[in-house]
Amino acid sequence: MTPDDRTVRDLVLVGHGMVGQRFLEAWTEQPAARGWRVTVLAEEPRPAYDRVHLGALFTGSTAEDLALCPADFPAEHGIDLRLGDPVTAIDRPRRLVRTASGAEVRYDVLVLATGSAPFVPPVPGTDAPGCHVYRTVEDVDAIRAGAATARTGVVVGGGLLGLEAAGALRAGGLDTHVVEFAPRLMAVQVDDGGGAALRRAIEDLGVTVHTGAGASGVLTGPDGRVRSLALSDGRELPADLVVFSAGVRARDQLARDCGLPVGERGGVVVDAHCRTADPAVLAIGECAQAADGRVYGLVAPGYQMAETAARTLAGPSGEGFTGADTSTELKLLGVDVASFGDPHGTADGALDVLYSDSRSGVYRKLVIAADGALLGGVLVGDTGGYDTLRPLAVAGRPLPVAPERLVLPAGFAGSAGPVALPDDAVLCSCHNVTQGAVRAAVRDRGCDSVAAVKKRTRAGTGCGSCLKRLGTIVGEEPAASGVSTSRGLCEHFAHTRAELYEIVRVTGVTTFTELRDRHGSGEGCEICKPTVASILASLGNGHILDGEQGALQDSNDHFLANLQRNGSYSVVPRVPGGEITPEGLIAIGEIARDHGLYTKITGGQRIDLLGATVDQLPGIWRKLVDAGFESGHAYGKSLRTVKSCVGETWCRFGVQDSTALAIELELRYRGLRAPHKLKAAVSGCARECAEAQGKDFGVIATSAGWNLYVGGNGGMTPRHADLLAADLDRETLIRTIDRYLMFYIRTADRLERTSVWLERLEGGLDHLRAVVLDDSLGIAAELDELMERHIGGYQDEWAETLADPERLRRFASFVNAPGTPDPAVTFVPERGQIRPARPGEAGHPHSSPALVAGDRPEVLTP
């Protein structure tokens, strides 16, 4: 029986990296995929992950955080995913492949997505212990393990991955060197001017750069481990660890061995539809030489090839892959770098328009055609406008404004404001999504958030460089379409939260009624009441439960505890930095035992006591306060915890006392009311055990001081924090955090996390840095004064409530029968503690009599 006679045909994918996974996604979207059986043969021991952000593993992310293949994806689509069993040979006449385990798998169509391999210079000693490459999760694990005992590290290669690896070594406290054979860093992406600006910025961070020299050999000590790296110019660099990141080479050996043509410089030769010389074999991504003769080393072209291959297999393939945009925007060792279009001006008649400021480390160059069209550019130190400039360069149309206005940094006098893009301009080069498609998603498909646009169009799900532009369109498209939008907080206030904050701060308004009468209308609602309550609290206008303030709170603030699913409450005392004495532990244990509460260690190094009824809360607080505890504000939009590792006091890798700093910061900012909850952490070294880079603000110790990261969070939409400032002394660090928090509280929207606020903030991280470090808005003194007012006016809400009989009156399940427990709050035993009773279990308020009458677990009431 021939392949054409069978009902089900076999598709074999060799390799399961980023491009391989994108191919599977694109293929399973094709109706024709239903008649195929898919087998994936992968070399690595894990499914596809985000190799572009591999460096995040150095800063606290896990391999699971980078995963690209949902756990249920293979089963959902009937894909046989075989990990850790690479293909070793292709038998084209028999249409089968052999794997390392000895398995033979037949195919009707074979897709090669084997990617690339790191290039290691052919010099002596590169296999010595202490030498590494930087390509996989396992490589990162090995580098991290080696860096833990090293003092000096050398990275061979000054390209994207090389500088990323250098940043990781530097963050680990190593004396770091970068060796680049070319005369400048990132020679492919930037020109001489951009390379010089990048070098100055990186050397200012303490990394030593050596250009115009290559590695000539690795020298080892008596133990056989690396001790130095010999350079081609005769010098020798001491090194305990060497990372080779000098480029990649297409992994095309399987194709070579089975007789498929490969390019002169590597890569399986394919046509515009990703077909090799054998019509039954396709190749995509970094292992392929595209129809334009290039091997693309970026994910966006790889994704486009994957989608092309899926269309080719589905039938008439239509448009093929003939080339791709190779623009990049990234942050290297904290330095913003972008390159787009033709950055070197290779086109005939190309002209350069330059702006360079070596004092601030900013270099911006635009390449302009004779007819005024933007051809490309290089941005170092300030990548503002990249999201607009790149699509303009790709579109190849005349610029709408003078190029000298576009080359000026954002915010510079005379610089251009927002520039209109045509709808056919490609915003997302990773998935080839145009501005018109994004606008249509917002206008016609009801996508009212960036997340919705990403889900609908896939824009922003690749490298992420288009996210800022997506946010702009989501915000502006409704108005552009004639849909009236209000900036007001709600129907009762035409002002935004930030505007109301300023009104309260300047006028001294102390109540919701006064603010509503003077600046609003109506009676208020569930949006404006708690928002105004939060503003009043953040400015220190009385106890959260006093007078009208108490009536404005939601259920959590109303009782200074967290409402749980069965109507009970949890109590979370503050444990600064996670440090607690044995006496404190005993006291909490006794309180939990005496009140029959469920206890659990939280993710923020505190102890949660769950299962209390409203009338029990004051008694629990009294015992906690007497034992030296205070409110942990787990119920409020305020600082929750400052998580910490044990730091240099106990850990052999620690370089600073992270626990002491975490305690100091938590006590400084406790009770600080904000638009949303705040989480923080302090790590004593770059191993990042406290996960500081996933917090609203995080601090990581260095040998020279402290690095401050801001705008991170976990949750449904995790965001990695951004480095705001490096190697700060303690006084500068605390002052910077003070201003950052107060600027956020002052300008953020209602219920807006710092991560969302930072992405929305005009000017982004650079603007924030200018405000809190350079006082660019002239408000630093006001921010400092607001923080000092908070610190000076702080009072524990539990203790203050216990001291006031009027406040205590609210803590009753039934107003007409104080002290009577709520019969609807019931529990059942489990694992030696209690949990809320579920529907159908004895005692649950919604259980039927028949169920209650049966043999059920013991019913517990508080």
GROMACS .gro file of N, CA, C and O in nm, residues 269-272 288-296 301 305 321-326:
model
   84
  269VAL      N    1   1.928   2.380   0.244
  269VAL     CA    2   1.873   2.468   0.141
  269VAL      C    3   1.725   2.439   0.122
  269VAL      O    4   1.685   2.324   0.100
  270VAL      N    5   1.643   2.545   0.131
  270VAL     CA    6   1.500   2.531   0.110
  270VAL      C    7   1.452   2.637   0.014
  270VAL      O    8   1.519   2.740  -0.007
  271ASP      N    9   1.334   2.614  -0.043
  271ASP     CA   10   1.276   2.714  -0.131
  271ASP      C   11   1.184   2.807  -0.052
  271ASP      O   12   1.180   2.801   0.072
  272ALA      N   13   1.109   2.888  -0.122
  272ALA     CA   14   1.024   2.986  -0.053
  272ALA      C   15   0.914   2.920   0.030
  272ALA      O   16   0.855   2.985   0.116
  288ALA      N   17   1.792   2.599   0.860
  288ALA     CA   18   1.760   2.612   0.718
  288ALA      C   19   1.822   2.736   0.657
  288ALA      O   20   1.830   2.841   0.720
  289GLN      N   21   1.867   2.723   0.531
  289GLN     CA   22   1.906   2.839   0.452
  289GLN      C   23   1.786   2.878   0.367
  289GLN      O   24   1.743   2.802   0.280
  290ALA      N   25   1.731   2.996   0.393
  290ALA     CA   26   1.608   3.038   0.327
  290ALA      C   27   1.631   3.067   0.179
  290ALA      O   28   1.745   3.067   0.130
  291ALA      N   29   1.523   3.093   0.108
  291ALA     CA   30   1.530   3.115  -0.036
  291ALA      C   31   1.616   3.236  -0.072
  291ALA      O   32   1.667   3.245  -0.184
  292ASP      N   33   1.633   3.330   0.021
  292ASP     CA   34   1.716   3.447  -0.008
  292ASP      C   35   1.863   3.422   0.023
  292ASP      O   36   1.944   3.514   0.020
  293GLY      N   37   1.899   3.296   0.057
  293GLY     CA   38   2.037   3.260   0.081
  293GLY      C   39   2.087   3.287   0.222
  293GLY      O   40   2.205   3.270   0.250
  294ARG      N   41   1.997   3.326   0.313
  294ARG     CA   42   2.038   3.358   0.449
  294ARG      C   43   1.993   3.250   0.547
  294ARG      O   44   1.891   3.184   0.527
  295VAL      N   45   2.071   3.235   0.653
  295VAL     CA   46   2.031   3.153   0.767
  295VAL      C   47   1.995   3.250   0.878
  295VAL      O   48   2.080   3.324   0.927
  296TYR      N   49   1.867   3.252   0.917
  296TYR     CA   50   1.820   3.350   1.014
  296TYR      C   51   1.836   3.296   1.157
  296TYR      O   52   1.792   3.185   1.187
  301PRO      N   53   1.184   3.533   1.221
  301PRO     CA   54   1.189   3.462   1.091
  301PRO      C   55   1.159   3.313   1.105
  301PRO      O   56   1.096   3.253   1.018
  305MET      N   57   0.877   3.103   0.904
  305MET     CA   58   0.905   2.980   0.829
  305MET      C   59   0.815   2.866   0.877
  305MET      O   60   0.767   2.785   0.797
  321PHE      N   61   0.800   3.219   0.207
  321PHE     CA   62   0.893   3.293   0.291
  321PHE      C   63   1.015   3.331   0.206
  321PHE      O   64   1.091   3.244   0.163
  322THR      N   65   1.032   3.460   0.184
  322THR     CA   66   1.144   3.506   0.102
  322THR      C   67   1.239   3.596   0.178
  322THR      O   68   1.334   3.649   0.122
  323GLY      N   69   1.215   3.616   0.306
  323GLY     CA   70   1.300   3.703   0.386
  323GLY      C   71   1.222   3.756   0.504
  323GLY      O   72   1.100   3.741   0.511
  324ALA      N   73   1.292   3.816   0.600
  324ALA     CA   74   1.223   3.860   0.722
  324ALA      C   75   1.290   3.982   0.781
  324ALA      O   76   1.407   4.011   0.754
  325ASP      N   77   1.215   4.050   0.862
  325ASP     CA   78   1.266   4.164   0.937
  325ASP      C   79   1.355   4.112   1.050
  325ASP      O   80   1.315   4.025   1.127
  326THR      N   81   1.476   4.163   1.060
  326THR     CA   82   1.570   4.117   1.162
  326THR      C   83   1.591   4.223   1.271
  326THR      O   84   1.694   4.225   1.338
   0.00000   0.00000   0.00000
